[in-house]
Amino acid sequence: MTALEVEKPLLEERPQPSQMVQEVCAGGEGGKLKEGKLTSQKAVERVIEEDQVAVKQSLPEEKLETAKDKRASAQKKLNDLLKSLASADPMPMEPPLKLSKPKARQKKPINLDIQDQDSELPQPDEPVIEPELLSATREVAESLGGDVAATESELLSTLRSHTVNGSNDGKSSIDWSDLFVGMKVERTQSKPAEALPRRRRHHQDPSAQRTIFGDGVPNKKSLPRTITRPDPRTLARVDIFGAECLGIFTGESSKVSKSAVPASSSLVVWEAARKRELQQCVYHPPDNSFTEMIQWTKQGKLWVFPIDNEVGLEEEKSVGFHEHVFLGHHLDGWCPQRGPIRHFMELVCTGLSKNPYMTVERKRAHLEWYKNYFKEKEELLKELGAIEATP
Amino acid sequence: MRVLRGWWRNSRSRRRANMAATTTTLLTRSFINFLSISSPLSLQVPLRSFHTSLTACKYPNWKMIKEVKHRKIVKEFAFERMNINALRKNKIIPPAIQEIADKEIHALPRKSSISQLHKRCMLTSRPRGLVTRWRLSRIVWRHEADYNKLSGVQRAMW
């Protein structure tokens, strides 16, 4: 609070010198360093002249003496100041309270030319404040009273920073830095997102083994309650169009696989058993619903896509329509040529011929059943007169 | 709402049963081999015990199990019944033979008749309020439709 305490009285009680100093430092709106310096010189001259005048207005003898003394003392002080500036640490500040102060950010302009850079190197050492300014600050500090050295050093630091920054920043930089010096500013530390572990369970493989006990049932406690989604950054980049088209929805892959099966060795059962054993060894529960559906498709629970209405009726493709439609020859041999039975059987045949959903074997089985049935009832039929007794 | 709870519970338990673990004991493996050597499609490994392929584990209800058996009998006698009914339901065959056919069909088991079957919901075994095409009760049907599991079914809005 020392800086504020010092600067408040500056602003409030002693407007004139502070205004002069600020004007000096600001050097007008958007003014260059040189112009600022000129105005500052003029202002300092005015201040000095005013002080000298004020001094001279008092008793002439005493005033002259005091003026001379003051000048001498001022020069001495100047020299001291310069020495202190030349020394290593020109800021012997010892505030009673240690407060967090924001660093005065020095905006260095980006220079592409090397020559300019070389010229700019001695800049940090350069902010040389004019001796008149120095004397003015000294007098101001003395007039204020209190800790003179501290106030003076603070004023000098502000002056120095202002000269480094240039007159472009203007009052704004000083005001903000002065305002926030004493206040505690909350700083939100940026959390390194990548440093945090994405998964709470670091060991995935041993935990998988641990989940399964003698029962074979996964332990409820060890299973994660929430699904740990894989980090999209760690997942491998997949090129969708890198591989060949699978042809799942066009049915090409299934047709190709059927034709491309090579002739295996004679040990068919062995091969089947070996295959089954491999399947059993490698069996895993489905990772997701897609693998579950694949499993069901293999088991025959789900239809194979693209949906084929004639699944399970592959053999029927080899059977011609004539076998389905022309069933009259099955009646030859046993069925009478005329009568109700013939009529009935012909109706049965027409009905079966119109049925595309039945296999040929089933149709033949129907006709065969009727043949047997009527053979059993032959005597009764002969009595009734349905069948004509063969001569 | 006991029916609903049962359906949800059973469906969950069946899902768990399907999610089998990789580690199996020797006994279970031999049991699988004993069960199905010729069928390479079946891959379901029993979990913690034997007798997981019993009918009772597959269906939500004993009534449902009885209905399943009923349907099996219907399938068994379907061929015969069709033939005999064709003889009966016409005006060509002499009536004497038709009477014999009546007796024959009456002699067949009662459960072999399709008309004796009573449809049930496949998930909850509900005997009433069924949507025939999906073989589900109206409650289950509605639930599945809301979760977009029924193809082509949408909330009516006009």
Coordinates of C-alpha atoms in Angstrom, one line a residue:
Chain A
M1 CA 0.0 0.0 0.0
T2 CA 3.0 2.2 0.1
A3 CA 2.9 2.9 -3.5
L4 CA -0.7 3.8 -3.4
E5 CA -0.3 5.9 -0.3
V6 CA 2.5 7.7 -1.9
E7 CA 0.6 8.2 -5.2
K8 CA -2.7 9.2 -3.7
P9 CA -1.4 12.3 -2.0
L10 CA 0.4 13.0 -5.2
L11 CA -2.8 13.0 -7.1
E12 CA -5.0 14.6 -4.4
E13 CA -3.0 17.0 -2.4
R14 CA -0.4 18.1 -4.8
P15 CA -2.0 18.2 -8.2
Q16 CA 0.3 20.6 -9.8
P17 CA 3.6 18.8 -9.6
S18 CA 2.1 15.5 -10.4
Q19 CA 0.3 16.9 -13.3
M20 CA 3.5 18.4 -14.5
V21 CA 5.2 15.0 -14.1
Q22 CA 2.4 13.2 -15.9
E23 CA 2.4 15.7 -18.7
V24 CA 6.1 15.3 -18.9
C25 CA 5.8 11.5 -19.0
A26 CA 2.9 11.4 -21.3
G27 CA 4.2 13.9 -23.7
G28 CA 0.8 14.4 -25.3
E29 CA -1.4 12.0 -27.1
G30 CA 0.5 9.8 -29.5
G31 CA 3.5 11.9 -29.2
K32 CA 6.9 10.6 -29.9
L33 CA 9.7 10.3 -27.4
K34 CA 11.5 13.3 -28.7
E35 CA 8.5 15.5 -28.4
G36 CA 7.9 14.2 -25.0
K37 CA 11.4 15.0 -24.0
L38 CA 11.1 18.5 -25.3
T39 CA 7.9 19.1 -23.5
S40 CA 9.3 17.5 -20.4
Q41 CA 12.3 19.8 -20.6
K42 CA 10.1 22.8 -20.9
A43 CA 7.9 21.6 -18.1
V44 CA 10.9 20.9 -15.9
E45 CA 12.3 24.3 -16.7
R46 CA 9.0 25.9 -15.7
V47 CA 9.0 24.0 -12.5
I48 CA 12.5 24.9 -11.7
E49 CA 11.9 28.5 -12.6
E50 CA 8.8 28.5 -10.5
D51 CA 10.6 27.1 -7.5
Q52 CA 13.4 29.5 -8.1
V53 CA 11.0 32.4 -8.3
A54 CA 9.3 31.2 -5.2
V55 CA 12.6 30.9 -3.5
K56 CA 13.6 34.4 -4.6
Q57 CA 10.4 36.0 -3.5
S58 CA 11.4 35.4 0.1
L59 CA 14.2 37.3 1.9
P60 CA 16.8 38.2 -0.7
E61 CA 19.9 37.3 1.2
E62 CA 18.6 34.3 2.7
K63 CA 16.9 33.3 -0.5
L64 CA 20.1 33.6 -2.5
E65 CA 21.9 31.5 0.0
T66 CA 19.2 29.0 0.2
A67 CA 19.0 28.9 -3.6
K68 CA 22.7 28.3 -3.9
D69 CA 22.6 25.7 -1.2
K70 CA 19.7 24.1 -2.8
R71 CA 21.5 24.0 -6.2
A72 CA 24.6 22.6 -4.6
S73 CA 22.6 20.1 -2.7
A74 CA 20.6 19.3 -5.8
Q75 CA 23.8 18.7 -7.8
K76 CA 25.1 16.5 -5.1
K77 CA 22.0 14.6 -5.0
L78 CA 22.1 14.3 -8.7
N79 CA 25.5 12.9 -8.6
D80 CA 24.4 10.5 -6.0
L81 CA 21.5 9.4 -8.0
L82 CA 23.6 8.9 -11.1
K83 CA 26.0 6.8 -9.1
S84 CA 23.2 4.8 -7.7
L85 CA 21.8 4.4 -11.2
A86 CA 25.2 3.2 -12.5
S87 CA 25.4 0.7 -9.7
A88 CA 24.0 -2.7 -10.0
D89 CA 20.6 -2.5 -8.3
P90 CA 19.2 0.9 -8.5
M91 CA 16.0 0.0 -6.7
P92 CA 16.6 -0.2 -2.9
M93 CA 13.0 -0.7 -2.1
E94 CA 12.0 -2.2 1.2
P95 CA 8.3 -2.0 1.6
P96 CA 6.9 -3.2 4.9
L97 CA 4.3 -5.4 3.3
K98 CA 5.3 -7.9 0.6
L99 CA 2.6 -7.8 -2.0
S100 CA 2.3 -9.5 -5.3
K101 CA 2.9 -7.0 -8.0
P102 CA 2.3 -7.5 -11.7
K103 CA 5.5 -7.4 -13.7
A104 CA 5.9 -4.4 -15.9
R105 CA 5.7 -6.0 -19.3
Q106 CA 8.2 -4.4 -21.6
K107 CA 6.8 -4.6 -25.1
K108 CA 9.8 -4.9 -27.4
P109 CA 9.0 -4.2 -31.0
I110 CA 9.9 -7.1 -33.5
N111 CA 12.7 -6.0 -35.7
L112 CA 13.6 -8.0 -38.8
D113 CA 16.8 -6.0 -39.5
I114 CA 19.8 -7.0 -37.5
Q115 CA 21.2 -3.5 -37.4
D116 CA 18.2 -2.2 -35.6
Q117 CA 18.5 -5.0 -33.1
D118 CA 22.1 -4.1 -32.3
S119 CA 21.1 -0.5 -31.8
E120 CA 18.3 -1.6 -29.5
L121 CA 20.5 -3.8 -27.3
P122 CA 21.7 -1.1 -25.0
Q123 CA 18.2 0.1 -24.6
P124 CA 17.5 -1.4 -21.2
D125 CA 20.5 0.5 -19.9
E126 CA 19.6 3.6 -21.7
P127 CA 16.4 4.9 -20.0
V128 CA 18.4 7.8 -18.7
I129 CA 16.2 10.3 -17.1
E130 CA 17.3 13.9 -17.5
P131 CA 19.0 15.5 -14.6
E132 CA 16.4 18.2 -14.4
L133 CA 13.7 15.5 -14.1
L134 CA 15.7 13.8 -11.4
S135 CA 16.0 17.0 -9.5
A136 CA 12.3 17.6 -9.9
T137 CA 11.5 14.2 -8.6
R138 CA 13.8 14.7 -5.6
E139 CA 12.1 18.0 -4.7
V140 CA 8.7 16.4 -5.0
A141 CA 9.7 13.6 -2.7
E142 CA 11.1 16.0 -0.2
S143 CA 8.1 18.1 -0.3
L144 CA 5.9 15.1 0.4
G145 CA 7.9 14.1 3.4
G146 CA 8.1 10.7 5.0
D147 CA 10.3 8.1 3.3
V148 CA 11.9 10.3 0.8
A149 CA 14.2 7.7 -0.8
A150 CA 11.4 5.3 -1.3
T151 CA 9.1 7.8 -2.9
E152 CA 11.9 9.1 -5.1
S153 CA 12.9 5.6 -6.2
E154 CA 9.3 4.8 -7.0
L155 CA 8.9 7.9 -9.1
L156 CA 12.1 7.2 -10.9
S157 CA 11.0 3.7 -11.6
T158 CA 7.8 4.9 -13.1
L159 CA 9.6 7.4 -15.2
R160 CA 12.1 4.8 -16.3
S161 CA 9.4 2.4 -17.4
H162 CA 7.6 5.1 -19.2
T163 CA 10.7 6.1 -21.1
V164 CA 11.3 2.4 -22.1
N165 CA 7.7 1.9 -23.2
G166 CA 7.6 5.1 -25.1
S167 CA 4.9 7.7 -25.1
N168 CA 2.6 5.6 -27.1
D169 CA 1.2 3.7 -24.2
G170 CA 0.2 6.9 -22.5
K171 CA -1.4 7.1 -19.2
S172 CA -3.3 3.8 -19.5
S173 CA -0.3 1.6 -18.7
I174 CA 0.6 3.5 -15.6
D175 CA -2.9 3.8 -14.3
W176 CA -3.6 0.1 -14.6
S177 CA -0.4 -1.0 -13.1
D178 CA -0.8 1.4 -10.3
L179 CA -4.4 0.3 -9.6
F180 CA -3.7 -3.4 -9.5
V181 CA -0.4 -3.3 -7.6
G182 CA -1.9 -3.5 -4.2
M183 CA -4.8 -5.7 -5.0
K184 CA -4.7 -9.5 -4.9
V185 CA -5.5 -10.8 -8.3
E186 CA -6.9 -14.2 -8.7
R187 CA -5.0 -16.2 -11.2
T188 CA -6.6 -19.3 -12.7
Q189 CA -3.9 -21.8 -13.3
S190 CA -4.3 -23.6 -16.6
K191 CA -4.8 -27.3 -15.9
P192 CA -2.7 -29.5 -18.1
A193 CA -5.4 -31.6 -19.6
E194 CA -3.1 -34.1 -21.0
A195 CA -1.3 -34.7 -17.8
L196 CA -4.4 -35.9 -16.1
P197 CA -5.0 -39.7 -16.4
R198 CA -7.9 -40.4 -18.7
R199 CA -8.7 -43.8 -17.2
R200 CA -9.0 -44.3 -13.5
R201 CA -8.0 -48.0 -13.8
H202 CA -4.4 -48.0 -15.0
H203 CA -4.0 -51.7 -15.4
Q204 CA -6.5 -53.0 -17.9
D205 CA -5.2 -56.5 -18.6
P206 CA -4.7 -57.8 -15.0
S207 CA -8.1 -56.4 -14.0
A208 CA -9.7 -58.4 -16.8
Q209 CA -8.2 -61.5 -15.4
R210 CA -9.2 -60.6 -11.9
T211 CA -12.8 -60.0 -12.9
I212 CA -13.4 -63.7 -13.7
F213 CA -13.4 -65.9 -10.7
G214 CA -14.1 -69.6 -10.3
D215 CA -17.7 -69.1 -11.1
G216 CA -17.0 -67.7 -14.5
V217 CA -19.2 -64.8 -13.6
P218 CA -17.6 -61.3 -13.9
N219 CA -17.2 -59.8 -10.4
K220 CA -19.7 -56.9 -10.0
K221 CA -17.3 -54.8 -8.0
S222 CA -14.4 -55.1 -10.4
L223 CA -16.5 -54.2 -13.4
P224 CA -16.5 -50.5 -14.1
R225 CA -19.8 -48.9 -13.4
T226 CA -19.5 -46.4 -16.1
I227 CA -18.2 -47.2 -19.6
T228 CA -14.7 -45.8 -20.0
R229 CA -14.7 -44.5 -23.5
P230 CA -11.4 -44.7 -25.3
D231 CA -9.5 -41.5 -25.7
P232 CA -10.1 -40.4 -29.3
R233 CA -6.5 -39.1 -29.4
T234 CA -5.1 -42.6 -28.6
L235 CA -7.3 -44.4 -31.1
A236 CA -5.7 -45.3 -34.3
R237 CA -6.6 -43.2 -37.2
V238 CA -8.8 -45.2 -39.5
D239 CA -8.9 -44.6 -43.2
I240 CA -12.4 -45.6 -44.3
F241 CA -11.6 -45.8 -48.0
G242 CA -8.2 -47.4 -47.6
A243 CA -9.3 -51.0 -47.8
E244 CA -11.3 -52.8 -50.4
C245 CA -15.1 -52.7 -50.3
L246 CA -16.5 -55.6 -48.3
G247 CA -19.7 -55.8 -50.3
I248 CA -21.8 -56.6 -47.3
F249 CA -24.9 -55.0 -48.6
T250 CA -24.5 -56.2 -52.2
G251 CA -24.0 -59.8 -51.4
E252 CA -20.8 -60.1 -53.3
S253 CA -18.6 -61.3 -50.4
S254 CA -20.9 -64.3 -49.6
K255 CA -21.0 -65.4 -53.3
V256 CA -17.3 -65.0 -53.6
S257 CA -16.5 -67.0 -50.5
K258 CA -18.7 -69.9 -51.5
S259 CA -17.0 -70.3 -54.9
A260 CA -13.5 -69.7 -53.5
V261 CA -13.5 -72.6 -51.0
P262 CA -10.6 -74.9 -52.0
A263 CA -10.7 -78.7 -51.9
S264 CA -9.4 -79.7 -48.4
S265 CA -7.8 -83.0 -47.4
S266 CA -9.8 -86.2 -46.8
L267 CA -9.8 -85.8 -43.0
V268 CA -13.1 -83.9 -42.9
V269 CA -14.1 -84.7 -39.4
W270 CA -10.7 -83.9 -38.1
E271 CA -10.8 -80.6 -39.8
A272 CA -14.3 -79.9 -38.3
A273 CA -13.2 -80.9 -34.9
R274 CA -10.1 -78.7 -35.1
K275 CA -12.1 -75.8 -36.2
R276 CA -14.5 -76.2 -33.4
E277 CA -11.7 -76.5 -30.9
L278 CA -10.2 -73.3 -32.2
Q279 CA -13.5 -71.6 -32.0
Q280 CA -13.9 -72.7 -28.4
C281 CA -10.5 -71.5 -27.4
V282 CA -10.9 -68.1 -29.0
Y283 CA -14.5 -67.5 -27.9
H284 CA -15.1 -64.1 -26.4
P285 CA -18.3 -62.5 -25.3
P286 CA -19.4 -59.9 -27.9
D287 CA -17.7 -56.5 -27.5
N288 CA -20.7 -54.7 -28.8
S289 CA -24.0 -55.2 -30.4
F290 CA -22.4 -55.5 -33.8
T291 CA -20.4 -58.5 -32.8
E292 CA -23.4 -59.9 -31.0
M293 CA -25.4 -59.6 -34.3
I294 CA -22.6 -61.4 -36.1
Q295 CA -22.7 -64.2 -33.6
W296 CA -26.4 -64.5 -34.0
T297 CA -26.2 -64.5 -37.7
K298 CA -23.7 -67.4 -37.6
Q299 CA -26.0 -69.2 -35.2
G300 CA -28.8 -68.7 -37.6
K301 CA -30.9 -66.5 -35.3
L302 CA -30.6 -63.5 -37.5
W303 CA -31.1 -63.2 -41.2
V304 CA -28.1 -62.8 -43.4
F305 CA -27.9 -59.4 -45.1
P306 CA -28.7 -58.6 -47.9
I307 CA -31.9 -60.4 -47.2
D308 CA -32.5 -63.3 -49.5
N309 CA -36.1 -64.6 -49.4
E310 CA -34.9 -68.0 -50.6
V311 CA -32.6 -68.7 -47.7
G312 CA -32.6 -72.4 -47.0
L313 CA -34.1 -73.1 -50.4
E314 CA -30.9 -73.2 -52.4
E315 CA -31.6 -76.7 -53.7
E316 CA -35.0 -75.6 -55.0
K317 CA -33.2 -73.4 -57.6
S318 CA -32.0 -76.6 -59.3
V319 CA -35.5 -78.0 -59.5
G320 CA -37.4 -76.9 -62.6
F321 CA -41.0 -75.7 -62.6
H322 CA -42.2 -78.7 -64.6
E323 CA -41.7 -80.9 -61.6
H324 CA -43.8 -78.5 -59.5
V325 CA -46.6 -78.1 -62.1
F326 CA -47.0 -81.4 -63.9
L327 CA -48.0 -83.8 -61.1
G328 CA -50.5 -85.8 -63.1
H329 CA -48.1 -88.6 -63.8
H330 CA -47.9 -89.4 -60.1
L331 CA -51.6 -90.5 -60.3
D332 CA -50.7 -93.1 -63.0
G333 CA -50.9 -96.7 -61.8
W334 CA -53.1 -96.5 -58.9
C335 CA -55.7 -93.7 -59.4
P336 CA -58.9 -94.8 -61.3
Q337 CA -59.6 -93.1 -64.6
R338 CA -63.0 -91.9 -63.7
G339 CA -65.0 -91.3 -60.6
P340 CA -65.1 -89.1 -57.6
I341 CA -61.6 -90.2 -56.5
R342 CA -60.1 -89.1 -59.8
H343 CA -61.9 -85.9 -59.6
F344 CA -60.7 -85.3 -56.1
M345 CA -57.1 -86.2 -56.9
E346 CA -57.0 -84.0 -59.9
L347 CA -58.2 -81.1 -57.7
V348 CA -55.4 -82.0 -55.3
C349 CA -52.9 -81.9 -58.1
T350 CA -54.0 -78.6 -59.4
G351 CA -53.9 -77.2 -55.9
L352 CA -50.4 -78.4 -55.4
S353 CA -49.1 -77.2 -58.7
K354 CA -50.3 -73.7 -57.8
N355 CA -48.3 -73.8 -54.5
P356 CA -44.9 -72.3 -54.9
Y357 CA -43.9 -72.6 -51.2
M358 CA -43.9 -76.3 -51.0
T359 CA -41.0 -78.5 -52.0
V360 CA -41.5 -81.1 -54.7
E361 CA -40.8 -83.9 -52.2
R362 CA -43.6 -82.7 -49.9
K363 CA -46.0 -82.6 -52.9
R364 CA -45.1 -86.1 -53.8
A365 CA -45.5 -87.1 -50.2
H366 CA -49.0 -85.7 -50.2
L367 CA -50.0 -87.7 -53.3
E368 CA -48.3 -90.7 -51.8
W369 CA -50.3 -90.4 -48.6
Y370 CA -53.5 -90.3 -50.6
K371 CA -52.4 -93.3 -52.6
N372 CA -51.9 -95.3 -49.3
Y373 CA -55.2 -94.0 -47.8
F374 CA -57.3 -95.0 -50.8
K375 CA -55.5 -98.3 -50.9
E376 CA -56.6 -99.1 -47.4
K377 CA -60.2 -98.0 -48.2
E378 CA -60.2 -99.9 -51.5
E379 CA -62.8 -102.5 -50.4
L380 CA -65.1 -99.9 -49.0
L381 CA -64.8 -97.8 -52.1
K382 CA -65.6 -100.8 -54.3
E383 CA -68.7 -101.4 -52.2
L384 CA -69.7 -97.8 -52.6
G385 CA -69.0 -97.9 -56.3
A386 CA -66.4 -95.1 -56.3
I387 CA -63.9 -97.4 -57.8
E388 CA -64.8 -99.5 -60.7
A389 CA -63.8 -103.0 -60.3
T390 CA -61.0 -103.8 -62.7
P391 CA -61.9 -106.4 -65.1
Chain B
M1 CA -47.3 -54.9 -13.6
R2 CA -45.7 -58.2 -12.7
V3 CA -45.6 -59.1 -16.3
L4 CA -43.5 -56.2 -17.2
R5 CA -41.0 -56.8 -14.4
G6 CA -40.7 -60.4 -15.3
W7 CA -40.0 -59.6 -18.9
W8 CA -37.3 -57.1 -18.1
R9 CA -35.7 -59.3 -15.5
N10 CA -35.7 -62.3 -17.7
S11 CA -34.4 -60.5 -20.7
R12 CA -31.5 -59.1 -18.6
S13 CA -30.7 -62.5 -17.2
R14 CA -30.8 -64.1 -20.6
R15 CA -28.4 -61.4 -21.8
R16 CA -26.1 -62.2 -19.0
A17 CA -26.3 -65.8 -19.8
N18 CA -25.3 -65.1 -23.4
M19 CA -22.4 -63.0 -22.3
A20 CA -20.2 -66.0 -21.4
A21 CA -16.8 -65.7 -20.0
T22 CA -13.8 -67.1 -21.8
T23 CA -12.4 -69.2 -19.0
T24 CA -14.3 -72.5 -18.8
T25 CA -13.6 -75.6 -16.8
L26 CA -12.7 -78.9 -18.4
L27 CA -16.0 -80.3 -17.4
T28 CA -18.0 -77.7 -19.1
R29 CA -15.9 -78.0 -22.3
S30 CA -16.4 -81.7 -22.4
F31 CA -20.1 -81.1 -21.8
I32 CA -20.3 -78.8 -24.8
N33 CA -18.5 -81.4 -26.9
F34 CA -20.9 -84.0 -25.7
L35 CA -23.8 -81.8 -26.4
S36 CA -23.0 -80.6 -29.9
I37 CA -20.2 -82.0 -31.9
S38 CA -21.9 -81.9 -35.2
S39 CA -23.3 -78.4 -35.0
P40 CA -20.4 -75.9 -35.6
L41 CA -22.7 -72.9 -35.4
S42 CA -23.6 -73.1 -31.7
L43 CA -20.9 -71.2 -29.8
Q44 CA -22.6 -70.4 -26.5
V45 CA -20.4 -71.6 -23.6
P46 CA -22.3 -72.3 -20.4
L47 CA -21.3 -70.0 -17.6
R48 CA -21.3 -71.2 -14.1
S49 CA -23.3 -74.4 -14.1
F50 CA -24.7 -77.2 -16.3
H51 CA -28.3 -77.4 -17.5
T52 CA -28.4 -74.0 -18.9
S53 CA -30.0 -75.1 -22.1
L54 CA -33.2 -76.3 -20.4
T55 CA -36.5 -75.2 -21.8
A56 CA -37.3 -73.6 -18.4
C57 CA -34.4 -71.2 -18.8
K58 CA -35.4 -70.0 -22.2
Y59 CA -39.0 -69.0 -21.6
P60 CA -40.5 -66.6 -19.1
N61 CA -43.4 -68.8 -18.1
W62 CA -44.5 -72.4 -17.6
K63 CA -47.6 -71.6 -19.6
M64 CA -45.3 -70.4 -22.4
I65 CA -43.4 -73.7 -22.2
K66 CA -46.7 -75.6 -22.5
E67 CA -47.6 -73.5 -25.4
V68 CA -44.3 -74.3 -27.1
K69 CA -45.0 -78.0 -26.6
H70 CA -48.4 -77.5 -28.0
R71 CA -47.1 -76.0 -31.1
K72 CA -44.6 -78.8 -31.6
I73 CA -47.4 -81.3 -31.6
V74 CA -49.3 -79.2 -34.0
K75 CA -46.3 -79.2 -36.4
E76 CA -46.0 -83.0 -36.0
F77 CA -49.6 -83.8 -37.1
A78 CA -50.0 -80.9 -39.5
F79 CA -49.4 -83.0 -42.6
E80 CA -52.0 -85.7 -41.7
R81 CA -54.6 -83.2 -40.5
M82 CA -54.4 -81.2 -43.8
N83 CA -54.9 -84.3 -45.9
I84 CA -57.8 -85.6 -43.8
N85 CA -59.4 -82.2 -43.7
A86 CA -59.2 -82.0 -47.5
L87 CA -61.1 -85.2 -47.7
R88 CA -63.7 -84.0 -45.3
K89 CA -64.3 -80.5 -46.6
N90 CA -65.6 -81.3 -50.1
K91 CA -68.6 -82.6 -51.9
I92 CA -66.9 -85.1 -54.2
I93 CA -65.7 -87.8 -51.9
P94 CA -68.5 -90.2 -50.9
P95 CA -69.9 -89.3 -47.5
A96 CA -69.1 -92.7 -46.1
I97 CA -65.5 -92.0 -46.5
Q98 CA -65.9 -88.6 -45.1
E99 CA -67.5 -90.0 -41.9
I100 CA -64.5 -92.3 -41.5
A101 CA -62.2 -89.3 -42.0
D102 CA -64.1 -87.4 -39.3
K103 CA -63.5 -90.2 -36.9
E104 CA -59.9 -90.4 -37.8
I105 CA -59.3 -86.8 -37.2
H106 CA -61.1 -86.9 -34.0
A107 CA -58.8 -89.7 -32.9
L108 CA -55.8 -87.5 -33.4
P109 CA -54.6 -85.7 -30.3
R110 CA -56.6 -82.6 -29.4
K111 CA -53.5 -80.5 -29.2
S112 CA -52.6 -81.2 -32.8
S113 CA -55.3 -78.8 -33.8
I114 CA -54.3 -75.3 -34.8
S115 CA -57.5 -73.8 -33.5
Q116 CA -56.6 -75.1 -30.1
L117 CA -53.5 -73.1 -29.9
H118 CA -53.6 -69.9 -27.8
K119 CA -51.1 -67.3 -28.9
R120 CA -48.9 -65.7 -26.3
C121 CA -46.5 -62.8 -26.2
M122 CA -43.1 -64.1 -26.9
L123 CA -41.4 -62.0 -24.2
T124 CA -44.0 -61.8 -21.5
S125 CA -46.3 -64.7 -22.2
R126 CA -49.3 -62.5 -22.1
P127 CA -52.4 -64.3 -23.5
R128 CA -54.4 -61.3 -24.4
G129 CA -53.8 -58.0 -26.2
L130 CA -51.4 -59.4 -28.8
V131 CA -50.1 -57.8 -32.0
T132 CA -50.1 -60.8 -34.3
R133 CA -47.5 -59.8 -36.8
W134 CA -44.8 -59.2 -34.1
R135 CA -46.0 -62.0 -31.7
L136 CA -45.8 -59.5 -28.9
S137 CA -48.2 -58.2 -26.3
R138 CA -49.4 -54.6 -26.8
I139 CA -47.4 -53.4 -23.9
V140 CA -44.1 -54.9 -25.1
W141 CA -44.9 -53.8 -28.6
R142 CA -45.4 -50.3 -27.5
H143 CA -42.2 -50.3 -25.5
E144 CA -40.1 -51.7 -28.3
A145 CA -41.7 -49.3 -30.8
D146 CA -40.9 -46.3 -28.5
Y147 CA -37.3 -47.5 -28.4
N148 CA -37.2 -47.8 -32.2
K149 CA -36.7 -51.5 -32.3
L150 CA -39.6 -52.3 -34.6
S151 CA -38.8 -51.7 -38.2
G152 CA -41.2 -49.4 -39.9
V153 CA -43.2 -48.6 -36.8
Q154 CA -43.7 -45.0 -36.1
R155 CA -45.8 -43.0 -33.7
A156 CA -49.1 -42.1 -35.4
M157 CA -49.5 -38.4 -36.0
W158 CA -51.9 -36.9 -38.4

